[in-house]
Every structure is written in structure tokens, then in C-alpha cells.
mmCIF file of C-alpha atoms in Angstrom:
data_model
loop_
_atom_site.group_PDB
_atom_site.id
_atom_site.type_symbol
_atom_site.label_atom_id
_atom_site.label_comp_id
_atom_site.label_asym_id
_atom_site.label_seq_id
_atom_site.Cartn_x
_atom_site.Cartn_y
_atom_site.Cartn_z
ATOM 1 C CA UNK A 72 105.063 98.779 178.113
ATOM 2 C CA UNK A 73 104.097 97.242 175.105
ATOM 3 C CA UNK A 74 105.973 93.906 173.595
ATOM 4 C CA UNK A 75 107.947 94.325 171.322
ATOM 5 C CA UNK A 76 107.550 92.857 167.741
ATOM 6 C CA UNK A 77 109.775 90.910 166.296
ATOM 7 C CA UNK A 78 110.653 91.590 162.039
ATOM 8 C CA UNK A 79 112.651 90.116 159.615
ATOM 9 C CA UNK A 80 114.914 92.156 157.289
ATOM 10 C CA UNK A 81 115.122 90.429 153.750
ATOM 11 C CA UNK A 82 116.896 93.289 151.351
ATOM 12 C CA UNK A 83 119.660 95.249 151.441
ATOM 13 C CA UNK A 84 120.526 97.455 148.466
ATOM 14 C CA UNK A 85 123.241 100.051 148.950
ATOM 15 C CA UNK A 86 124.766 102.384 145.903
ATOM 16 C CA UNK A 87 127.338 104.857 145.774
ATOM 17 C CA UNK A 88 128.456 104.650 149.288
ATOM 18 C CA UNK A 89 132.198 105.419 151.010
ATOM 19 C CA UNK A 90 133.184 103.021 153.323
ATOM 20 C CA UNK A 91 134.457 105.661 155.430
ATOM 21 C CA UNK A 92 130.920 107.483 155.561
ATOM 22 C CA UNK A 93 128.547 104.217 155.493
ATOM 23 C CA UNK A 94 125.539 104.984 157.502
ATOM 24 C CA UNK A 95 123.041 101.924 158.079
ATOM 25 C CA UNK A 96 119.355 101.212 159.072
ATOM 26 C CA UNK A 97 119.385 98.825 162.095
ATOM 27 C CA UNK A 98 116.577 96.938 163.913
ATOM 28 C CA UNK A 99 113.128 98.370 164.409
ATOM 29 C CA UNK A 100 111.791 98.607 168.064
ATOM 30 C CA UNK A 101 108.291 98.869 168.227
ATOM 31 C CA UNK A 102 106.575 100.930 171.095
ATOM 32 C CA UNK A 103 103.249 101.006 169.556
ATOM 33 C CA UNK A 104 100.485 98.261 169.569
ATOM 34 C CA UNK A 105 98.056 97.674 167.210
ATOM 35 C CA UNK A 106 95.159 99.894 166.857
ATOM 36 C CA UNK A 107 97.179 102.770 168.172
ATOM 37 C CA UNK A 108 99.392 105.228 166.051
ATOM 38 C CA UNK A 109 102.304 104.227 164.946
ATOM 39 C CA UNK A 110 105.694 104.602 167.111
ATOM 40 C CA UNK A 111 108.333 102.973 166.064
ATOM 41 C CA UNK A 112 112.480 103.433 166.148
ATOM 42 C CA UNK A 113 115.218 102.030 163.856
ATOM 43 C CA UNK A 114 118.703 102.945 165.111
ATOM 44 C CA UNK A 115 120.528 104.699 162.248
ATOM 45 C CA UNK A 116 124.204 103.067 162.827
ATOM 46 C CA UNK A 117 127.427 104.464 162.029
ATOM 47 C CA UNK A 118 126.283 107.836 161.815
ATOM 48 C CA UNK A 119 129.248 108.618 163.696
ATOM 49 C CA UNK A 120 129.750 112.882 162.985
ATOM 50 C CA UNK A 121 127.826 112.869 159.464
ATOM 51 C CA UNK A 122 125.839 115.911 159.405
ATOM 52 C CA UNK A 123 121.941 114.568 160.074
ATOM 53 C CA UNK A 124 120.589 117.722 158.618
ATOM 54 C CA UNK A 125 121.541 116.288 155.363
ATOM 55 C CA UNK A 126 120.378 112.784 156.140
ATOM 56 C CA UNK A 127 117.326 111.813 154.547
ATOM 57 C CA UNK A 128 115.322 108.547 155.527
ATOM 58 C CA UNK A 129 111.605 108.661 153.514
ATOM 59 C CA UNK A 130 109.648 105.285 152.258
ATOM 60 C CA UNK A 131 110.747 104.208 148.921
ATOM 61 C CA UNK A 132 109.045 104.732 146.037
ATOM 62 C CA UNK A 133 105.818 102.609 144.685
ATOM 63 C CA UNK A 134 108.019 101.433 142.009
ATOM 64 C CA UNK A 135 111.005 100.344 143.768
ATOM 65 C CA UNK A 136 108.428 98.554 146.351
ATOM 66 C CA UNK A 137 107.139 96.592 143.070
ATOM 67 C CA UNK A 138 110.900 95.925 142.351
ATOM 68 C CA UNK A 139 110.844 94.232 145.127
ATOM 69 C CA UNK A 140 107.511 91.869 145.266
ATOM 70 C CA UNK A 141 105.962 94.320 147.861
ATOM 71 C CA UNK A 142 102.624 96.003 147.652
ATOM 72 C CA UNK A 143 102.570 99.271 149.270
ATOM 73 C CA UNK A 144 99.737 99.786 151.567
ATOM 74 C CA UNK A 145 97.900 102.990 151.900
ATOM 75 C CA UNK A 146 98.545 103.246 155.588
ATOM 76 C CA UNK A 147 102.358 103.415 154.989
ATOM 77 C CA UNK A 148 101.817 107.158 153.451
ATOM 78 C CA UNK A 149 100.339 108.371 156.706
ATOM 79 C CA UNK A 150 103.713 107.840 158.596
ATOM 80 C CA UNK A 151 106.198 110.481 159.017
ATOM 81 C CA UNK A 152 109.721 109.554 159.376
ATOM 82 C CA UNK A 153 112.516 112.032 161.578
ATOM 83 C CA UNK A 154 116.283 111.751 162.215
ATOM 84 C CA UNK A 155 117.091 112.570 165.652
ATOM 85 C CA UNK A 156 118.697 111.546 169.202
ATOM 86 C CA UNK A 157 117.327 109.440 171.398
ATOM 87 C CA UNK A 158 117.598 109.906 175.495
ATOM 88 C CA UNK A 159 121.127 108.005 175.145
ATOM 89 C CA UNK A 160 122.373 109.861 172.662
ATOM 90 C CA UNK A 161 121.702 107.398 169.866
ATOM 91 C CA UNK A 162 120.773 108.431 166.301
ATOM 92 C CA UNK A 163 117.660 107.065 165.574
ATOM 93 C CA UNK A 164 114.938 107.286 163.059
ATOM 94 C CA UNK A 165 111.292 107.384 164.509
ATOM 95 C CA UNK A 166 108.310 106.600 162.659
ATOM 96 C CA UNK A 167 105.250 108.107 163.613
ATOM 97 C CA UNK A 168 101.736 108.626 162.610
ATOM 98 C CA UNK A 169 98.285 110.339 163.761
ATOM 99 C CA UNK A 170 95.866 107.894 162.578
ATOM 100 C CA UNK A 171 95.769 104.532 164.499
ATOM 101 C CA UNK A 172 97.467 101.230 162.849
ATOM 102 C CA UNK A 173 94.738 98.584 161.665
ATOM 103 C CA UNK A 174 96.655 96.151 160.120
ATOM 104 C CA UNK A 175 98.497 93.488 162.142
ATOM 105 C CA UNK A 176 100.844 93.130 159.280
ATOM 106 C CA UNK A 177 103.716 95.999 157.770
ATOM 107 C CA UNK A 178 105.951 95.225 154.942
ATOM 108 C CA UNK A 179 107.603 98.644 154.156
ATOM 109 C CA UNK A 180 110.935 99.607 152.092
ATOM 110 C CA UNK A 181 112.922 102.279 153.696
ATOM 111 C CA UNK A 182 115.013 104.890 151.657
ATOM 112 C CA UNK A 183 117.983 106.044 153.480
ATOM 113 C CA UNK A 184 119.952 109.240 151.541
ATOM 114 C CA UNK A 185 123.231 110.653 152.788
ATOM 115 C CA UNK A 186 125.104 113.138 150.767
ATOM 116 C CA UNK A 187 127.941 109.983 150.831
ATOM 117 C CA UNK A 188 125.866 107.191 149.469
ATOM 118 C CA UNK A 189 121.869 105.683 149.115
ATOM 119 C CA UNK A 190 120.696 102.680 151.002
ATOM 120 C CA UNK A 191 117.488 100.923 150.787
ATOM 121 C CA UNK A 192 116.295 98.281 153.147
ATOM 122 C CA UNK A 193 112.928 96.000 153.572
ATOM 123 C CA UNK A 194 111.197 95.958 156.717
ATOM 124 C CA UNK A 195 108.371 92.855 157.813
ATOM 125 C CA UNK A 196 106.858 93.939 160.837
ATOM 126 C CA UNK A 197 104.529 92.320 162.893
ATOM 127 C CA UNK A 198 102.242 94.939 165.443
ATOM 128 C CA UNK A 199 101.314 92.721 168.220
ATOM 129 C CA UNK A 200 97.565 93.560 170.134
ATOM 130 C CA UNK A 201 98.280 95.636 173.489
ATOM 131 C CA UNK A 202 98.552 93.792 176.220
ATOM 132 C CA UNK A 203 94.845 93.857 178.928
ATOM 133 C CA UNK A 204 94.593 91.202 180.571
ATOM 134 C CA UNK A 205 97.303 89.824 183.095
ATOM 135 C CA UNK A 206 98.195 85.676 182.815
ATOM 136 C CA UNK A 207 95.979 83.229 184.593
ATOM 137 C CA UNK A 208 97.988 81.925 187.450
ATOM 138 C CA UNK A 209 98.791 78.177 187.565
ATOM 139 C CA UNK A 210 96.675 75.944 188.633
ATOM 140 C CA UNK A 211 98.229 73.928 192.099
ATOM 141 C CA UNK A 212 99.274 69.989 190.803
ATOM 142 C CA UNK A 213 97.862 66.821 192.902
ATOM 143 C CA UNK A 214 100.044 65.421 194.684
ATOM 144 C CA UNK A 215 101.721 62.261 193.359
ATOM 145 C CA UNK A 216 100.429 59.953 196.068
ATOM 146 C CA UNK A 217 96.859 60.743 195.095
ATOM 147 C CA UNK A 218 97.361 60.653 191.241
ATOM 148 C CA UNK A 219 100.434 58.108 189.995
ATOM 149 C CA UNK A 220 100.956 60.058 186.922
ATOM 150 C CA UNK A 221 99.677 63.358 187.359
ATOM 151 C CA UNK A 222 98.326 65.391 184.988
ATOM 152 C CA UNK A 223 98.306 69.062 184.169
ATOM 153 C CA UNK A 224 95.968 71.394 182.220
ATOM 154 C CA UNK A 225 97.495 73.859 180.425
ATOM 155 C CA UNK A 226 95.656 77.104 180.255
ATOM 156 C CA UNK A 227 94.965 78.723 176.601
ATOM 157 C CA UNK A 228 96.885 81.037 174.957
ATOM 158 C CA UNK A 229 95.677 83.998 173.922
ATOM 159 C CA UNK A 230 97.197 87.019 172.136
ATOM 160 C CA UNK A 231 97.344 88.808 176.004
ATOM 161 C CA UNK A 232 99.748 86.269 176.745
ATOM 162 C CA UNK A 233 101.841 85.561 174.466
ATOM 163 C CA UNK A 234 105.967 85.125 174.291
ATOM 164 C CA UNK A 235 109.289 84.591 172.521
ATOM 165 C CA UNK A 236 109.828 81.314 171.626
ATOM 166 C CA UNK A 237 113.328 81.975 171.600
ATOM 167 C CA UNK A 238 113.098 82.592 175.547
ATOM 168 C CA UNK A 239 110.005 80.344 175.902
ATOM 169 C CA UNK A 240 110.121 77.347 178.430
ATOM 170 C CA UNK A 241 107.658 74.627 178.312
ATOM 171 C CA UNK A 242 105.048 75.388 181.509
ATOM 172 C CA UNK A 243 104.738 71.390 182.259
ATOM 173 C CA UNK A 244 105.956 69.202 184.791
ATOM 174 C CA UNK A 245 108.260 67.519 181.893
ATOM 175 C CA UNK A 246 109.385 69.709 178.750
ATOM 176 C CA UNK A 247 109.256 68.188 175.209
ATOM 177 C CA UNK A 248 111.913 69.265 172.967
ATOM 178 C CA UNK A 249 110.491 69.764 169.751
ATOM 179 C CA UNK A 250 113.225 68.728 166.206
ATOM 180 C CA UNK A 251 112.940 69.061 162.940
ATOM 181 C CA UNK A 252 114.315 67.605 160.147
ATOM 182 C CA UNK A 253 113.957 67.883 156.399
ATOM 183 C CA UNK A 254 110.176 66.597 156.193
ATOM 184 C CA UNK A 255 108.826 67.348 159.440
ATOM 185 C CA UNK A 256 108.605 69.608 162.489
ATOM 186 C CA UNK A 257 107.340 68.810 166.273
ATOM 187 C CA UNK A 258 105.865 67.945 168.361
ATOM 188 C CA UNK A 259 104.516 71.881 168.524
ATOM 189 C CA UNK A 260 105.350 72.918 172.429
ATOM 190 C CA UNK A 261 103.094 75.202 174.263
ATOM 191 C CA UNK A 262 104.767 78.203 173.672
ATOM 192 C CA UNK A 263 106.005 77.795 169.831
ATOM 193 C CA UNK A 264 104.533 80.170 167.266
ATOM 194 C CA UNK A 265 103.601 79.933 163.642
ATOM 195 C CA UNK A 266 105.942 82.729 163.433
ATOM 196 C CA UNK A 267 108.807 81.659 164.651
ATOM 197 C CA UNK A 268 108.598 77.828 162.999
ATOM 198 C CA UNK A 269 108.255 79.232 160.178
ATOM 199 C CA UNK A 270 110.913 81.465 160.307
ATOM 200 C CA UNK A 271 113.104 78.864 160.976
ATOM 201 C CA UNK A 272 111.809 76.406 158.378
ATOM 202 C CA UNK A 273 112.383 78.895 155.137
ATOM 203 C CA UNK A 274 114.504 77.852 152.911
ATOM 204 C CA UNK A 275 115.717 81.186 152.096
ATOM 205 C CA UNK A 276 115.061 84.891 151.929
ATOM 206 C CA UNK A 277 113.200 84.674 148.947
ATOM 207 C CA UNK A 278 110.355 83.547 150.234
ATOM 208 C CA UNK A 279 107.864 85.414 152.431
ATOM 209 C CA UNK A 280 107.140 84.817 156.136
ATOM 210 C CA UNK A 281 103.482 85.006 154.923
ATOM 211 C CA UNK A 282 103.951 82.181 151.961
ATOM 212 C CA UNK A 283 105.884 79.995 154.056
ATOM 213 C CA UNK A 284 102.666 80.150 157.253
ATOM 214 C CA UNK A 285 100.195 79.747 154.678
ATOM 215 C CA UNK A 286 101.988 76.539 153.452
ATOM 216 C CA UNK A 287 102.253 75.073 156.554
ATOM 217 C CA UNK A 288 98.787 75.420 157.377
ATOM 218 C CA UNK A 289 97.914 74.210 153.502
ATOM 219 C CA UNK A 290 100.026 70.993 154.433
ATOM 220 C CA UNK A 291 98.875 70.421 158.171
ATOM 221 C CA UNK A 292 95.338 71.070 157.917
ATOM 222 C CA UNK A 293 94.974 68.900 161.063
ATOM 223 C CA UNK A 294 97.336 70.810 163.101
ATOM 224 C CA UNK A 295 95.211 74.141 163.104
ATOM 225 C CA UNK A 296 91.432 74.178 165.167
ATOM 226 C CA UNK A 297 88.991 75.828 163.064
ATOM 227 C CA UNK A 298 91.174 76.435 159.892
ATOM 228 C CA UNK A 299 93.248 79.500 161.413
ATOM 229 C CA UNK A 300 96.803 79.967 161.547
ATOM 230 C CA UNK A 301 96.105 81.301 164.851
ATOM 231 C CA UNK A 302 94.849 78.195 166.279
ATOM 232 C CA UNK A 303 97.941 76.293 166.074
ATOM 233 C CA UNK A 304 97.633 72.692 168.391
ATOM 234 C CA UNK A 305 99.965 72.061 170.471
ATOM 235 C CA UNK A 306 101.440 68.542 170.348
ATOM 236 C CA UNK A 307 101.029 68.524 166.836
ATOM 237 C CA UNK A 308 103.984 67.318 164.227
ATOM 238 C CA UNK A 309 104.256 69.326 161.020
ATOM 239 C CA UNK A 310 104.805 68.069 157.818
ATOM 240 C CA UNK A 311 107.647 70.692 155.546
ATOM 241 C CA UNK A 312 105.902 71.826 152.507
ATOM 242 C CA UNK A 313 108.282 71.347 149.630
ATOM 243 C CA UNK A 314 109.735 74.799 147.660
ATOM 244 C CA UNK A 315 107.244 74.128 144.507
ATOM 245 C CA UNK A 316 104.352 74.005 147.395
ATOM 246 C CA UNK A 317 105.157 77.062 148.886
ATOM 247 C CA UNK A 318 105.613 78.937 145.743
ATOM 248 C CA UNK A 319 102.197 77.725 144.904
ATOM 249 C CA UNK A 320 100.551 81.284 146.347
ATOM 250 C CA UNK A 321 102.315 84.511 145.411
ATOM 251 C CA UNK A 322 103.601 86.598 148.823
ATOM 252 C CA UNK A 323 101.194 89.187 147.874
ATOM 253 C CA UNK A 324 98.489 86.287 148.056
ATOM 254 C CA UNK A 325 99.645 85.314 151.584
ATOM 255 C CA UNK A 326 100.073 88.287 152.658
ATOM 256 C CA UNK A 327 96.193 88.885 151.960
ATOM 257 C CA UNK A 328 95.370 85.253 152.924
ATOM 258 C CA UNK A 329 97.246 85.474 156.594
ATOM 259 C CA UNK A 330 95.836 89.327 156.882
ATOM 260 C CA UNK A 331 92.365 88.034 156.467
ATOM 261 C CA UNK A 332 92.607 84.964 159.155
ATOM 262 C CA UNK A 333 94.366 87.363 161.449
ATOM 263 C CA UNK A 334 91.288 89.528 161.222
ATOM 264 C CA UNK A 335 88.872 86.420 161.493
ATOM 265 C CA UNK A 336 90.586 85.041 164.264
ATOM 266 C CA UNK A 337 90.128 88.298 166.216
ATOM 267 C CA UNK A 338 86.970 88.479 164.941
ATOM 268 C CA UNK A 339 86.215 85.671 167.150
ATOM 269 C CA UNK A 340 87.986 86.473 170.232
ATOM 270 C CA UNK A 341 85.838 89.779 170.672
ATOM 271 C CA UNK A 342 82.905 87.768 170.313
ATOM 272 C CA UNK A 343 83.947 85.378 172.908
ATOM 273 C CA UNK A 344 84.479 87.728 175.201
ATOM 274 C CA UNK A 345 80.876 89.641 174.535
ATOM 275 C CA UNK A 346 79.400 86.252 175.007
ATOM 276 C CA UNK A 347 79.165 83.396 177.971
ATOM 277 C CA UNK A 348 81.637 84.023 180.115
ATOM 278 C CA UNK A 349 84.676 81.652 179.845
ATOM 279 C CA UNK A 350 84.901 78.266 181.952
ATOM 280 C CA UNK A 351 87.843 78.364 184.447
ATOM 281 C CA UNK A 352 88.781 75.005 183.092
ATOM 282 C CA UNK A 353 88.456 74.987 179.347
ATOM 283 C CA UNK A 354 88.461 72.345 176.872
ATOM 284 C CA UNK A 355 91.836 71.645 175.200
ATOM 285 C CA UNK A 356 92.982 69.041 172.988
ATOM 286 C CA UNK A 357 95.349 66.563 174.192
ATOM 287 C CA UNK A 358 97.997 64.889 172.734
ATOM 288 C CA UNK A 359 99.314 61.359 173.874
ATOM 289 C CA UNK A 360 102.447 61.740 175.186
ATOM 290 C CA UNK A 361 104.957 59.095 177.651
ATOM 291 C CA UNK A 362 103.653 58.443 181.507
ATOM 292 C CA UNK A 363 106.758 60.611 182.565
ATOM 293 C CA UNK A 364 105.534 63.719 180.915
ATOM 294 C CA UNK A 365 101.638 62.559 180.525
ATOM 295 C CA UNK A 366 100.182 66.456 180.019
ATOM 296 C CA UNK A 367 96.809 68.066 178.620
ATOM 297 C CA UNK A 368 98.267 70.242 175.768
ATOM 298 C CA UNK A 369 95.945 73.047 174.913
ATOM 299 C CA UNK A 370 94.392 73.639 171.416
ATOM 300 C CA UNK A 371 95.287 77.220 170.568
ATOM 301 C CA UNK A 372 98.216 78.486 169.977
ATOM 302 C CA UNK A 373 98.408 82.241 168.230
ATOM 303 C CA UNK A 374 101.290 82.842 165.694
ATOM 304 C CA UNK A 375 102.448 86.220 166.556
ATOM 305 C CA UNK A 376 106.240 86.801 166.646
ATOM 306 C CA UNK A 377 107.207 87.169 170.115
ATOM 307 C CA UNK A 378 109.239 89.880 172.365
ATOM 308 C CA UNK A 379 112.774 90.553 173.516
#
């Protein structure tokens, strides 16, 4: 089963609708991974005994996309879009395609039409790498009376093994609680993601999840190994790029910007893998931390939203 990927839904625009007929887009699950076709389901809510035959769900219109500061990519016109039941009985729409999703990035706008009322909503989806490679097991600790303050190496992550920050649990003998405040953010724990700090540093809606990555890697150069957004240290302590900063690139901009490292980053991965194989202790970069908690944090961190 693949992970699911987490979105963000930034618009809502809904004309000429009945409150007593109001149908709504919900969540999108993602059951696809990324170089596969696309199959994906959004729960059509309060669709109660409205007629589905007469329920129309297509992509917006180029325009309306512009409207919106989207850019709508080519992919997006191979994917059909169907109203129907799912195996509990739920309305759903499912998007599908035949041709296999490249791009680890979707930012779509969804037309919902009901002979009631009209309701458009944006989608950012993120389509997470299928998973092939199970997690390295943990590596056994010294005992205390041969080391006084033990240390522990924590492995790399990769994209195989990634995970939810929400749900995410420090994997070292003494968890750091990473704060923020209005200036900074940290220290970066093992399991954070680029993603989901960013998500919860935005100042608002109006701003992409793509600007506001790109800034923080703009304004922590320090905090990313070999210039990618991917490659996130853990340990680090982020500095908040201020509005005006973030602005500074357009979201179509970012979008390109984080698209292209995305595609460098896994650029590099494959040729890892076709090269030397990989020492079963790798090099990480540590981070000075209190004789309590005294761990080996590990250098890469990827910034792919996480699953349920």
C-alpha cells in the first residue's frame, strides 16, 4: 500500500448554491505513487440523495487556473475524473489516468457542477516515490557501563523511509523538542520535513507551500547539504524569512525552483545506488547537543509531506 500524500487546500469559491443541496469536495487520498498512473479519490460530501448523474466534477478552466496564480500543467489534461460509490457506499470522485505521473508536484483546480449550485476548489498535492526498500533495523546501543554517555548513530533518511511528522517520534535515546518562535525554528528533529515546517511557518494562505520552502532554504543556506531542499540537517535551527523575503520569487517560480531540486535530488539517489555500494555506517553530520541526549544526528533529511 502506498503512503499516502499529504495536500493543502488553499481556495474555496462557491456560487449559486442552496444550503439545502450544498455538495462539497473533501480531502484527496492518494493510492498512486509517483511514476505510476494516477489514482486518486476526493470524497464528494453531502451528496446526500442529489442525483449524481447530473453531478459534474471536470478541472477548471486555464483561465480560472490563472485567476488563481496557478499554471496548469499539461499532465493535468490526461486525467479523467468519475462520480461514483466507493466499497462503503461513499460518493467519491476518482481521478485517473493511463499515462504514468512524472512530476512529484500537482497543483490542480477542481470544478464541481450540480444542477443546485458551482463550486471550485484548489488542490496542492504532493505524489510521494513508492515505497522498495524496507527500514534498516536499529543498530543495538553499548551498554552504559562501557560508554558513560553513549552515543547513537542515526541511520539516513531516504525517500523509502519516510513519515508524518505529525505522528513522528524522535528514534534517540533522548527526544529534542523542537519550538519556534517569530524569527526562528529548531533544532530540526530527525523526522521533521521541509514540508511540514513550512506548512506550519506560513503566514497565510496566500502564499505557496513552494515559496515559503524555497525561502527557507534561501535564508538557511547552512541548514541544507549540497544546496537541496531535500537534504535538510538535522539539528539545525532555522532562521523565519520575513513576508517581503518570501514574496521575493513568484509561486510559479518556486514551484519550478523546488520541481527542479526534487528532480536533482533524485537524480542523485539513482546514481548512488548504481554506484559503490553504501557503507553500513555512513557519515552524518552531528550536532552538539547536552551529555543527557549526546546523539549523532544524520545529514539528510527529505521534505516530502508525510502519511496518515
Amino acid at each position: 500500500m502506498f503512503r499516502k500524500s499529504a495536500l493543502s487546500a488553499a481556495l474555496f469559491l462557491i456560487t449559486a448554491t442552496s444550503n439545502l443541496h450544498a455538495l462539497g469536495l473533501g480531502e484527496i487520498d492518494m493510492q498512486s505513487a509517483l511514476n505510476q498512473p494516477m489514482d486518486a479519490v476526493i470524497e464528494l460530501t453531502a451528496a446526500g440523495s442529489t442525483d449524481l448523474s447530473k453531478v459534474k466534477i471536470t478541472l477548471a478552466s486555464q483561465a480560472a487556473h490563472q485567476r488563481v496564480g496557478l499554471s496548469r500543467s499539461r499532465i493535468l489534461n490526461e486525467f479523467d475524473f468519475n462520480v461514483e460509490k466507493d466499497r462503503q457506499g461513499n460518493t467519491v470522485v476518482r481521478i485517473t489516468s493511463h499515462g504514468a505521473v512524472h512530476e512529484p508536484f500537482l497543483e490542480f483546480l477542481l470544478e464541481l457542477t450540480w444542477p443546485n449550485g458551482h463550486l471550485l476548489r484548489e488542490y496542492t498535492v504532493l505524489v510521494d516515490p513508492p515505497i522498495t526498500m524496507p527500514a534498516t533495523p536499529a543498530r543495538p546501543v553499548a551498554p552504559a557501563s562501557q560508554t558513560p554517555a553513549a552515543t547513537t548513530t542515526a541511520q539516513p533518511l531516504t525517500s523509502q523511509t519516510r513519515s508524518r511528522p505529525a505522528a513522528a517520534t524522535v528514534r534517540t535515546s533522548a527526544p529534542v523538542t523542537a519550538t519556534s518562535s517569530a524569527d526562528s525554528y529548531g533544532p530540526i528533529r530527525r523526522n521533521d520535513t521541509l514540508w511540514s515546517i513550512a506548512e506550519r511557518l506560513r503566514p497565510d494562505n496566500g502564499i505557496s507551500m513552494h515559496q515559503m520552502m524555497l525561502a527557507l532554504q534561501r535564508k538557511n543556506p547552512q541548514a541544507f547539504a549540497d544546496n537541496n531542499i531535500n537534504n535538510l540537517k538535522a539539528g539545525a535551527t532555522l532562521s523565519v524569512p520575513s513576508r517581503d523575503e518570501i514574496l521575493s520569487v513568484s509561486a510559479a517560480d518556486a514551484y519550478r525552483e523546488t520541481t527542479q531540486q526534487y528532480a536533482e535530488w533524485e537524480e542523485g539517489t539513482q546514481s548512488t545506488d548504481q554506484g559503490m555500494p553504501t557503507p553500513e555506517v555512513p557519515a552524518v553530520t552531528e550536532t552538539d547537543v547536552t551529555p543527557e541526549s549526546a546523539v549523532s544526528t544524520e545529514s539528510r533529511l527529505q521534505l516530502m509531506a508525510p502519511e496518515d
